[in-house]
XYZ file of C-alpha atoms in Angstrom:
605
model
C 0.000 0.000 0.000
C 2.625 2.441 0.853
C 4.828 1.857 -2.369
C 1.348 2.434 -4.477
C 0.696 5.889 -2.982
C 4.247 6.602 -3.316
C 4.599 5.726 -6.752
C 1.242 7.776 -7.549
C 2.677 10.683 -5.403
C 5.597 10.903 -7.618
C 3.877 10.660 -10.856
C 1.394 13.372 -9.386
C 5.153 15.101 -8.949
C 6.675 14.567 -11.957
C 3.936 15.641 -14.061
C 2.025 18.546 -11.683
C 6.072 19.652 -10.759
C 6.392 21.840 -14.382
C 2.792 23.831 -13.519
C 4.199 24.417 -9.662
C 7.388 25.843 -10.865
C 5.549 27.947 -13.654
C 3.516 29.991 -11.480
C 5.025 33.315 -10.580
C 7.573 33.839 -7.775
C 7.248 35.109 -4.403
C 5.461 38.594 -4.223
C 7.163 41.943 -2.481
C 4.923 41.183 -0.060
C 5.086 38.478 3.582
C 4.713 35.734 3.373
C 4.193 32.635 5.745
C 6.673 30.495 3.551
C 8.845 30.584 0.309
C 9.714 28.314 -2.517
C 12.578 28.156 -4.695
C 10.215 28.077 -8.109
C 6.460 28.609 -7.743
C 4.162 28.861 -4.693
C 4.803 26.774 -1.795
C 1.912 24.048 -1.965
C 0.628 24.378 2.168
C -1.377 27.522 2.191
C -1.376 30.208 5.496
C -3.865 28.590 7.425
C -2.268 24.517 7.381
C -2.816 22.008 10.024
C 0.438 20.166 9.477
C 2.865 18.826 7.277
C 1.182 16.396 4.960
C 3.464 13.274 6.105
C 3.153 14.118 9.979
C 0.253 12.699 12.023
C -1.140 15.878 14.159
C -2.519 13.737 16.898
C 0.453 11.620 17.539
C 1.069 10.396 20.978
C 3.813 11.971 22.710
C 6.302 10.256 25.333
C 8.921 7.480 25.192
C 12.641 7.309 24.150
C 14.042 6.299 21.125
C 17.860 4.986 21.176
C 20.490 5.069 17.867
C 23.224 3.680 17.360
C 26.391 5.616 15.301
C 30.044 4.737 14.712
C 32.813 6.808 16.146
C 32.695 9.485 18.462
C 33.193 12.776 19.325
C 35.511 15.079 20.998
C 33.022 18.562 20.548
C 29.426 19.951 21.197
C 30.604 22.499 18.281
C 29.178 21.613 15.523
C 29.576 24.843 13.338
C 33.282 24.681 13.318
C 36.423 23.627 11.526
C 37.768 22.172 14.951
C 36.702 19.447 16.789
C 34.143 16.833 16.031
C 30.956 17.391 17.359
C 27.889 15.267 16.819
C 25.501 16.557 14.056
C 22.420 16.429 15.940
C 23.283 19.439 18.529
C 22.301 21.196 15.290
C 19.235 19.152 14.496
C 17.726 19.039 17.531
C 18.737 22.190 19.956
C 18.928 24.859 17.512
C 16.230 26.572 15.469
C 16.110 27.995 12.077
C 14.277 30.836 10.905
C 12.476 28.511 8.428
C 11.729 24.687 8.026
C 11.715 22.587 4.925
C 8.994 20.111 3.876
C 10.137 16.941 2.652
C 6.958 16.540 0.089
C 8.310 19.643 -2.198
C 11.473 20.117 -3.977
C 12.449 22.849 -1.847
C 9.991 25.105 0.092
C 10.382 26.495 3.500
C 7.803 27.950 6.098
C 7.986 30.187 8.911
C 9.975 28.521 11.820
C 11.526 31.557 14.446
C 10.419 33.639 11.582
C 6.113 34.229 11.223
C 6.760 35.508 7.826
C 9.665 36.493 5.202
C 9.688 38.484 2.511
C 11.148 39.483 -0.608
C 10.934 40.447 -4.590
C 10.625 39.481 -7.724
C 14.469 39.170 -8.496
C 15.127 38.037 -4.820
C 17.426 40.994 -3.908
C 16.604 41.107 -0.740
C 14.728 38.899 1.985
C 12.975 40.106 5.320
C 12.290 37.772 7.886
C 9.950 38.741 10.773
C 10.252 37.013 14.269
C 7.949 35.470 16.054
C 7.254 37.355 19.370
C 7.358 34.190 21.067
C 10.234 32.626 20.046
C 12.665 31.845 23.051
C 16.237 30.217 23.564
C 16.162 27.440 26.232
C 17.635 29.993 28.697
C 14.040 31.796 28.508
C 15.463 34.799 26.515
C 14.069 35.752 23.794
C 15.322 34.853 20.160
C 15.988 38.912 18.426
C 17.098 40.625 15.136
C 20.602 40.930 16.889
C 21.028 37.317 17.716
C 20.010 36.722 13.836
C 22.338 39.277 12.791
C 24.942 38.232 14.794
C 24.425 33.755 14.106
C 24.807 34.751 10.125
C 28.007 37.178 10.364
C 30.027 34.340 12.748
C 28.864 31.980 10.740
C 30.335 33.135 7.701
C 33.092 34.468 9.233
C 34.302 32.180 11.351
C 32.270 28.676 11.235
C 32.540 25.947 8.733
C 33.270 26.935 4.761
C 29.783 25.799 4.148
C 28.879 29.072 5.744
C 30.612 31.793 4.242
C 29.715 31.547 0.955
C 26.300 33.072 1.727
C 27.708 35.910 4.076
C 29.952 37.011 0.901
C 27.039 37.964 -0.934
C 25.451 40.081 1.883
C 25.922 43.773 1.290
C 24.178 44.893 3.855
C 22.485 43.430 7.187
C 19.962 46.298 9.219
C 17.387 45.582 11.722
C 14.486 47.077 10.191
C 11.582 46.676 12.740
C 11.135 45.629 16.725
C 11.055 42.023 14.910
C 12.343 42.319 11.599
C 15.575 41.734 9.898
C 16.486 42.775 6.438
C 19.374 41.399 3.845
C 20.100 43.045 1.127
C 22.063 41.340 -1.395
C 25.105 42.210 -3.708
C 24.642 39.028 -6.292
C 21.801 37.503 -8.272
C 21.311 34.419 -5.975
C 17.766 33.372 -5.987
C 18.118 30.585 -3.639
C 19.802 32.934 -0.775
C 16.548 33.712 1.080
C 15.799 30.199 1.246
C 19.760 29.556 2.120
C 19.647 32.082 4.935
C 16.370 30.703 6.578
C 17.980 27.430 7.163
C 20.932 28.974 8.710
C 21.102 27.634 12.740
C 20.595 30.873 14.821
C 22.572 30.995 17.993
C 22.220 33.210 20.977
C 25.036 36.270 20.906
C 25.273 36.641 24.616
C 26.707 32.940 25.005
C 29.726 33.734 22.991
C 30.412 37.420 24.426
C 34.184 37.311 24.850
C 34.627 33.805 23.781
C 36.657 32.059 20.981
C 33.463 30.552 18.471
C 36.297 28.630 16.431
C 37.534 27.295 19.976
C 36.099 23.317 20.541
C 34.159 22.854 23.621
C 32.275 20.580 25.416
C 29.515 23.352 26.517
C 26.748 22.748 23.994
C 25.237 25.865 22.447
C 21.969 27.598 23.569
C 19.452 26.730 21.056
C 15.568 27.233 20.634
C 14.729 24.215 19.380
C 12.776 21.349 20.762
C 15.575 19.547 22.263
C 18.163 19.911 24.823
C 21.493 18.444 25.802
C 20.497 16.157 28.976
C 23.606 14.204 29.488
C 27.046 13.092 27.388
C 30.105 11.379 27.650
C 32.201 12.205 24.696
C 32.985 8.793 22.619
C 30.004 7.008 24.146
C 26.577 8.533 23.994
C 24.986 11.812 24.430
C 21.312 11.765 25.204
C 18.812 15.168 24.057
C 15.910 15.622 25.912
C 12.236 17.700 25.065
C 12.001 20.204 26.462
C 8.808 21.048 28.303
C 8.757 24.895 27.847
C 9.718 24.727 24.165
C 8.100 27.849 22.511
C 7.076 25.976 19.453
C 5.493 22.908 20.393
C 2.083 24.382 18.297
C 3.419 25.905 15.573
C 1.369 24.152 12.390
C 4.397 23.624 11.222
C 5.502 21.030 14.290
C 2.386 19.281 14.509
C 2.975 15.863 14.796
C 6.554 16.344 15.210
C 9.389 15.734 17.930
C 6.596 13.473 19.753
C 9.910 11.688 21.677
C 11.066 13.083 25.510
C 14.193 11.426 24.406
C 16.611 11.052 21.219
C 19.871 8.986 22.622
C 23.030 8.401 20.231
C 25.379 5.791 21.679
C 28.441 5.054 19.601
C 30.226 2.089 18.422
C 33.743 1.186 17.427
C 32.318 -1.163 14.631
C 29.547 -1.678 12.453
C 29.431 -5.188 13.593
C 29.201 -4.362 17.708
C 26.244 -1.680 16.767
C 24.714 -4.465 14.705
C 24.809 -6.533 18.143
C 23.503 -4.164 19.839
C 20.630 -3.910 17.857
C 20.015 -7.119 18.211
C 19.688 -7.525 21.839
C 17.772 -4.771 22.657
C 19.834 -1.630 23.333
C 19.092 0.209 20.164
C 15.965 1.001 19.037
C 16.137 1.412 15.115
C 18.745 -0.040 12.758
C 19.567 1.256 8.888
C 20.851 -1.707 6.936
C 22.438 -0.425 3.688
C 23.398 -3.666 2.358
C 20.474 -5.180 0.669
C 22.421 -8.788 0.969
C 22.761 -8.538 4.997
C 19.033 -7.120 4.996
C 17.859 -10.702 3.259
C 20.366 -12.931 5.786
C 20.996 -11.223 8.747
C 17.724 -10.031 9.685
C 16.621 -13.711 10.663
C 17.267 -13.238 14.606
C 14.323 -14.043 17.000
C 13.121 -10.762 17.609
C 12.185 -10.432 13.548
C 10.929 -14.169 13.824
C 8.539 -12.953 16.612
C 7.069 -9.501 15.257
C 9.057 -7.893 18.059
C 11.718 -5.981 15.084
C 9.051 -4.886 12.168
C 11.495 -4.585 8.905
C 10.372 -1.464 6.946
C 11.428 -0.411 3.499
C 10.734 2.972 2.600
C 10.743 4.106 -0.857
C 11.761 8.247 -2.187
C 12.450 10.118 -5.054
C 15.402 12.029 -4.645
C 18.662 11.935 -6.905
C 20.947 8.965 -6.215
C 23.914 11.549 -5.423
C 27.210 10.399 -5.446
C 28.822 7.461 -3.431
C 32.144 5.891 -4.306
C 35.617 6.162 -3.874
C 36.765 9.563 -4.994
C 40.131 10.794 -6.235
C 42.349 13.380 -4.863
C 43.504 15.217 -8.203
C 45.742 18.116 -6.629
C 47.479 14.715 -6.570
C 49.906 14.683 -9.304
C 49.285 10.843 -10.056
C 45.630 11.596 -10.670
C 45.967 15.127 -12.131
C 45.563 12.974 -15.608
C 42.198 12.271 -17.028
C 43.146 9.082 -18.762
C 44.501 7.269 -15.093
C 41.028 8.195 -13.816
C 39.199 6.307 -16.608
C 41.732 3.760 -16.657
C 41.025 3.058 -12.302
C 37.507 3.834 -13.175
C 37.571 0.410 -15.701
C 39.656 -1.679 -13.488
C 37.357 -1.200 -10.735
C 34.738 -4.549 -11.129
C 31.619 -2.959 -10.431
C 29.554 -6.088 -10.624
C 31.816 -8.686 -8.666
C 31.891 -5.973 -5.870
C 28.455 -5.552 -5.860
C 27.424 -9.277 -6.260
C 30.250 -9.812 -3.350
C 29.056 -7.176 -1.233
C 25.069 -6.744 -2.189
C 24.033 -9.959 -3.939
C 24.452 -8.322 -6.981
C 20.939 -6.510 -6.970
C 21.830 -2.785 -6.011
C 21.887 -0.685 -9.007
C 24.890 1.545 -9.970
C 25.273 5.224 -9.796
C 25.453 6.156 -13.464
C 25.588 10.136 -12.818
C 25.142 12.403 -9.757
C 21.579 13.180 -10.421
C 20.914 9.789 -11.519
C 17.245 8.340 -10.475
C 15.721 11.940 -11.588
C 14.830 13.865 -14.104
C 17.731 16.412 -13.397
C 20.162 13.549 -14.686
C 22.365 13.727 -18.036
C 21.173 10.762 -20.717
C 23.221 7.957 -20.031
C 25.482 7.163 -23.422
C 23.488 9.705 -25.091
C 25.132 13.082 -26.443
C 23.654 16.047 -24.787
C 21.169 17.744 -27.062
C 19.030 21.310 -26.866
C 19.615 23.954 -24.025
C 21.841 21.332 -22.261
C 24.251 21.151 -24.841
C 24.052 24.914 -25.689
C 25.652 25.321 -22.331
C 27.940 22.889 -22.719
C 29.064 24.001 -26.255
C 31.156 27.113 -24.806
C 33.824 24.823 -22.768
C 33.716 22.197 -25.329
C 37.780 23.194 -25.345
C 37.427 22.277 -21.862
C 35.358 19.435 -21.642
C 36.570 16.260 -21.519
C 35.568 13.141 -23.797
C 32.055 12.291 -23.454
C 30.759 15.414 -22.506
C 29.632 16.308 -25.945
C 29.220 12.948 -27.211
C 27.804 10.890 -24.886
C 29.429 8.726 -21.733
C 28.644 5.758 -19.882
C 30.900 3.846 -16.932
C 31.879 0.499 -18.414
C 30.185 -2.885 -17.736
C 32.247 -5.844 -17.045
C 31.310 -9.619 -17.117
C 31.345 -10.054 -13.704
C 34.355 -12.866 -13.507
C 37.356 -11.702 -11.200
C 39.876 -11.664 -13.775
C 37.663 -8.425 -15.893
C 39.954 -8.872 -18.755
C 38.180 -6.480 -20.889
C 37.824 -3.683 -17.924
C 42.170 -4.240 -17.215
C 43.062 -4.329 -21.126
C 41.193 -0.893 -21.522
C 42.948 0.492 -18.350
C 46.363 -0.785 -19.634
C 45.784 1.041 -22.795
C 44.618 4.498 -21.018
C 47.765 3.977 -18.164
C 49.974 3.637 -21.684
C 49.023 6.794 -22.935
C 49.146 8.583 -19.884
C 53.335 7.724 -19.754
C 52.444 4.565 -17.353
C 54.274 1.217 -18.360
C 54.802 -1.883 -16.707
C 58.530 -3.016 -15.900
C 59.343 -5.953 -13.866
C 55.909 -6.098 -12.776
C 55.686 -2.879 -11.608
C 53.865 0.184 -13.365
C 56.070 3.152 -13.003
C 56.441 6.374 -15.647
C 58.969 7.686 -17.462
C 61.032 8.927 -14.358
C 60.970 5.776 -12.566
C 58.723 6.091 -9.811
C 56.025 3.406 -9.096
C 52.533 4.242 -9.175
C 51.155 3.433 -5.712
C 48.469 5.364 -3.564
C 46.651 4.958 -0.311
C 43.148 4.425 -0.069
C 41.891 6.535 3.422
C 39.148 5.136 5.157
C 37.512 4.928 8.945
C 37.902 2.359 11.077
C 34.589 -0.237 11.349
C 33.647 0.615 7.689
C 33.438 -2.783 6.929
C 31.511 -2.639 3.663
C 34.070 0.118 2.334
C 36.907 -1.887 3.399
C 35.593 -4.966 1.781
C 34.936 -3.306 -1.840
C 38.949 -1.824 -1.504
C 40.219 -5.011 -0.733
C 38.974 -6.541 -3.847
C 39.878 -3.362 -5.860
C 43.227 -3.224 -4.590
C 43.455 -7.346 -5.738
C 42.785 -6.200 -9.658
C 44.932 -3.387 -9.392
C 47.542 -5.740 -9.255
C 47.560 -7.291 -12.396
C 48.093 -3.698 -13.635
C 51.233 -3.280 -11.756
C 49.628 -0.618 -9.154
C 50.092 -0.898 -5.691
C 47.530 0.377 -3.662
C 47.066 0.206 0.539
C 44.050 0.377 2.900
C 44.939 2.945 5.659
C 41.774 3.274 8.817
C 42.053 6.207 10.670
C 39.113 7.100 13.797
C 36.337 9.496 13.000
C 38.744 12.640 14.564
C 41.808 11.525 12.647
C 39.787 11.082 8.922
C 37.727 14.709 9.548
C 41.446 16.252 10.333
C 43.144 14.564 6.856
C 40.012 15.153 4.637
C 39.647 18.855 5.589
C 43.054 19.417 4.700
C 42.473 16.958 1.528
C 45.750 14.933 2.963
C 44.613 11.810 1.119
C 45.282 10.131 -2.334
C 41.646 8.235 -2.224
C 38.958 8.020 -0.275
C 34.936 6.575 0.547
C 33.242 9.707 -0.772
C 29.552 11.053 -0.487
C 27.252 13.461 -1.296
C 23.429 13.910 -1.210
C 21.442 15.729 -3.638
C 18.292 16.592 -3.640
C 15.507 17.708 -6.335
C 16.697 21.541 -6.186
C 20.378 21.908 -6.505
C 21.831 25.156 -5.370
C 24.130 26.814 -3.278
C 25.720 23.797 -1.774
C 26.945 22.688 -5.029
C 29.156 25.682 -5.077
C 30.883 23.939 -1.562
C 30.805 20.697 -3.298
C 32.188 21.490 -6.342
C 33.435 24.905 -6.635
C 37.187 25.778 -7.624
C 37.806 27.629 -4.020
C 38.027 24.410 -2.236
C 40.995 23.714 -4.508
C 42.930 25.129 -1.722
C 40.382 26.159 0.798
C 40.700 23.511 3.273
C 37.666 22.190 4.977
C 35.280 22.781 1.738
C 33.182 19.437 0.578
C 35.355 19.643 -2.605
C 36.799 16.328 -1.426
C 38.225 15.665 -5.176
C 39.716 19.132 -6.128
C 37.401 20.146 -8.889
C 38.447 23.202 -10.917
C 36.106 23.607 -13.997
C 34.972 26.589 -15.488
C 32.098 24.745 -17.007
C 30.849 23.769 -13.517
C 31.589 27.048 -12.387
C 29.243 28.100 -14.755
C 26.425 26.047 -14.681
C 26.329 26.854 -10.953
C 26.110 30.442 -11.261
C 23.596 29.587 -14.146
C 21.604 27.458 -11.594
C 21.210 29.779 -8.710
C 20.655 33.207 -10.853
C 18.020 31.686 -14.001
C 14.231 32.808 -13.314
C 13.301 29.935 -15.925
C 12.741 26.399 -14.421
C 13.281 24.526 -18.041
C 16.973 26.206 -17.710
C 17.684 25.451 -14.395
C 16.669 21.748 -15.273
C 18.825 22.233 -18.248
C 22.072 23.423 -16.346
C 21.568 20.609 -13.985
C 21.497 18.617 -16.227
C 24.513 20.058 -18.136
C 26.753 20.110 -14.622
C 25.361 16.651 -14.283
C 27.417 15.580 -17.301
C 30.418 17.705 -16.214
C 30.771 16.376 -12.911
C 30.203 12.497 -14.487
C 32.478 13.063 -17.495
C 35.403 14.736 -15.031
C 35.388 11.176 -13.353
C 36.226 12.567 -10.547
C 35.123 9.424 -8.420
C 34.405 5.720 -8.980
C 31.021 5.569 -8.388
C 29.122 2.769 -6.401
C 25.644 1.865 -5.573
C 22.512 3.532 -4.289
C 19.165 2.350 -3.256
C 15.578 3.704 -3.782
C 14.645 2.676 -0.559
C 16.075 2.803 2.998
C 16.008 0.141 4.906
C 15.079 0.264 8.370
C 15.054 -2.033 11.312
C 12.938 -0.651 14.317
C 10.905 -2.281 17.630
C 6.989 -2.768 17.312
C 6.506 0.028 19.772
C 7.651 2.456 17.133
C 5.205 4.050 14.330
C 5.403 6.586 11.274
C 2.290 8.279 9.806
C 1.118 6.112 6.737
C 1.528 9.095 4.632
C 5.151 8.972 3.372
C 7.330 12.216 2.292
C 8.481 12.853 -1.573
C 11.734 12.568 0.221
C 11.127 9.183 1.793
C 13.587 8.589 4.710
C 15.520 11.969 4.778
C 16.318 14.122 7.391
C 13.161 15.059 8.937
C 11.903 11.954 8.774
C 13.386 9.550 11.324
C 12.781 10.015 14.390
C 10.860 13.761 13.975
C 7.627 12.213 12.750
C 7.765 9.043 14.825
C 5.829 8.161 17.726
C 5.942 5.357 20.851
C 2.388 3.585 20.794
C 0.750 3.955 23.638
């Protein structure tokens, strides 16, 4: 029953989603919400989210389990590493997104914002009531003050929006204004999701100092109790201001969210399975089938739960480092992309029955034709860079297919070939260039990724026959964030959500600055002036069929660059959870995203 209303709900999508972004933009007028094309579809006077259930019970615990640790209650910093749900869970936003649209937002801390036509500007009026857990109330200064240190001084993910600020005014008792010095249209919509903190916590402090003192939030949650590298535990909070926003309804119905941590995925597993955690994500679709068998499954006491979406399959896979000199060359890219044995790994790993990433936007309709040359406004805007652009682009590219035997003679002839013209031969068994030096690299991972270390053990078994050596190096969680911020890695397990409306984050993901900014998301050193430009082409167009189009055009960039060796993604999620546990029937165009799990659950009573 649920996958037939979800695959009607997508349809209803896919063909209603051209109207929605065709009717006219946000008015110079408030508003209780915003969209990035169109109208939002909840009008002013909602009940609730359409996926939440307004009359859920509230009470109860729910427990998850995570690997690593932390060392931080900081999560907006370079420094430290601090558990991602301080942010989800103690600190507000001045809007919310709904998971059933592309991207719309409604009033959250803010009761309305504002802006016009061409989006220079946004407004955002605060809610009277809004208050920080100390009591205080949430004010134009502490907004003010969240986005400047933010973009000053928090994580690069932050400051590309502060950069394009030219001016920041408190304009009312409970209104703050924006004004903007670039066409952006997604920056009011950017802006509202940015976590606002309270000022007076961090008066004569260090922000980019890690600490253990979480920060004072407005949100529904509170820090209750932590031990760093073991659990921490949030608790609801019974004065929270917003508890009846329409917005809310039906949400955060647990007193308490508890994270305990695990060295492996196997102990969490375990753990699971007698008792201690409450819900379990099983990515593998092979270990779903055979390890779900225990007695609590047998008895109805674990319900198994697989919960379909429509969102891009981003990207997942091991990615290169090309500020690297050994992978600065196109042709050694392709040549590891066809020695890697897509389908033995996958029928090793996932009984063969995952399907691959074929493109970053793959599973949607914002993804590039696979093996089929770009055509009309896509290839318009490809056309320009064409010098650029490397092969494929223009003329169509898929990732190879091998036979699925070990030996992938086919896959390791075509790599020889590439390695050959790239200056790599083979002597004595060893592949080495002109100069003499052997080409070896290390492949960075975290310790207890099990599946990850499985899929580079085989790898590193058929880079062999090529004359490569390659390693496995596992570093803990603190160790892997340190090396990857400062891109200190030759290879590495690599990925990146998208969603149905691309936009400012691509510019962290992919943008040239992260070349040599460290701590970007620009993992694999991407420096493209065609993806440069279909960025700027995506956040400034007013026309929806061109921002599909430059999607779709930075789609076959990004895939052509090949920039990573893509793996597997699923169209459902998988989840494991205790009979006491229950989610509204009504499932999200997003399907198991955050904001899903545990914000619309519920304990039965």
């Amino acid at each position: 029953m649920r996958q037939d209303f979800f695959t009607a709900l997508r349809r209803i999508w896919l063909g209603a989603g051209l109207i929605l972004l065709a009717w006219p933009a946000l008015g110079d007028s408030p508003s209780h919400a915003i969209a990035m094309y169109g109208k939002p579809a909840l009008p002013p006077d909602f009940v609730s989210l359409p996926y939440a259930n307004p009359d859920a019970p509230k009470g109860g615990r729910i427990v998850f389990g995570e690997g690593g640790g932390f060392d931080s209650l900081n999560p907006f910093i370079v420094k430290g590493n601090a558990p991602i749900h301080v942010t989800t869970y103690t600190v507000e936003t001045l809007l919310g997104r709904s998971l059933d649209e592309p991207f719309s937002l409604y009033g959250l801390l803010a009761e309305s914002v504002q802006t016009d036509a061409a989006r220079s500007y946004v407004e955002y009026t605060l809610r009277p009531e809004a208050r920080f857990s100390d009591g205080s109330a949430v004010t134009p200064e502490d907004v003010i003050w969240s986005f400047e240190t933010l973009g000053t001084q928090g994580q690069p993910r932050y400051a590309g929006a502060w950069t394009k600020i030219a001016r920041a005014e408190i304009t009312g008792p409970q209104t703050v204004r924006f004004t903007f010095n670039t066409p952006d249209r997604e920056l009011p919509l950017i802006l509202g999701l940015r976590p606002i903190l309270k000022k007076a916590q961090w008066q004569g402090r260090d922000f980019t100092a890690s600490t253990l003192e979480a920060p004072i939030g407005s949100g529904p949650y509170a820090v209750a109790a932590f031990e760093p590298g073991r659990f921490i535990s949030f608790r609801k909070r019974a004065d929270w201001w917003g508890k009846d926003l329409p917005f809310y309804r039906g949400q955060h119905n647990l007193d308490e969210i508890r994270i305990d941590y695990f060295g492996t995925d196997t102990s969490l597993f375990e753990a699971f399975k007698a008792g201690s955690i409450s819900s379990y994500r099983e990515t593998n679709p092979a270990k779903w089938i055979s390890n779900f068998t225990f007695p609590a499954v047998a008895s109805g006491a674990v319900i198994k739960a697989e919960i379909p979406h429509g969102r891009p399959s981003g990207i997942e896979g091991f990615a290169f480092n090309t500020r690297k000199p050994l992978f600065a060359d196109w042709r050694v890219r392709e040549a590891l992309i066809h020695a890697f044995n897509f389908e033995l790994v996958n029928q090793t790993l996932n009984g063969g029955v995952q399907p691959r990433i074929t493109s970053y936007f793959s599973n949607s309709d914002l993804g590039m034709g696979i093996g089929q040359a770009p055509t009309g406004r896509v290839r318009a805007l490809l056309e320009p860079f064409a010098a650029d652009l490397l092969p494929g682009a223009l003329e169509g590219y898929s990732l190879p297919v091998s036979n699925g035997s070990e030996a992938n003679r086919a896959g390791i002839r075509t790599a020889s070939r590439l390695l050959a013209e790239a200056g790599w031969t083979v002597q004595d068994g060893r592949l080495q260039n002109a100069a003499g030096q052997p080409f070896a690299f290390e492949i960075l991972l975290t310790q207890g990724q099990d599946e990850m270390i499985s899929a580079a053990t085989i790898y590193i078994e058929a880079l062999k026959r090529l004359g490569i050596t390659a390693r496995i190096t596992t570093v803990d969680n603190a160790q892997y964030k340190e090396r990857t911020n400062a891109y200190n890695f030759d290879m590495t397990h690599f990925i990146r959500s998208l969603s149905l409306s691309p936009g400012n984050e691509q510019v962290l993901y992919w943008g040239a600055r992260g070349v040599t900014e460290p701590g970007t998301r620009n993992w694999p050193g991407i420096a493209s002036p065609a993806v440069e430009a279909m960025i700027s082409r995506i956040l400034t167009t007013e026309d929806p069929a061109e921002y599909a189009a430059a999607t779709q055009a930075l789609d076959v960039v990004l895939t052509t660059g090949r920039y990573v060796i893509p793996l597997w993604y699923s169209k459902v999620s998988r989840l494991a959870y205790r009979k006491e546990f229950q989610y509204p029937d009504r499932l999200p165009l997003y399907g198991d995203w955050p904001g899903f799990q545990p914000e619309v659950w519920w304990v039965k009573n």
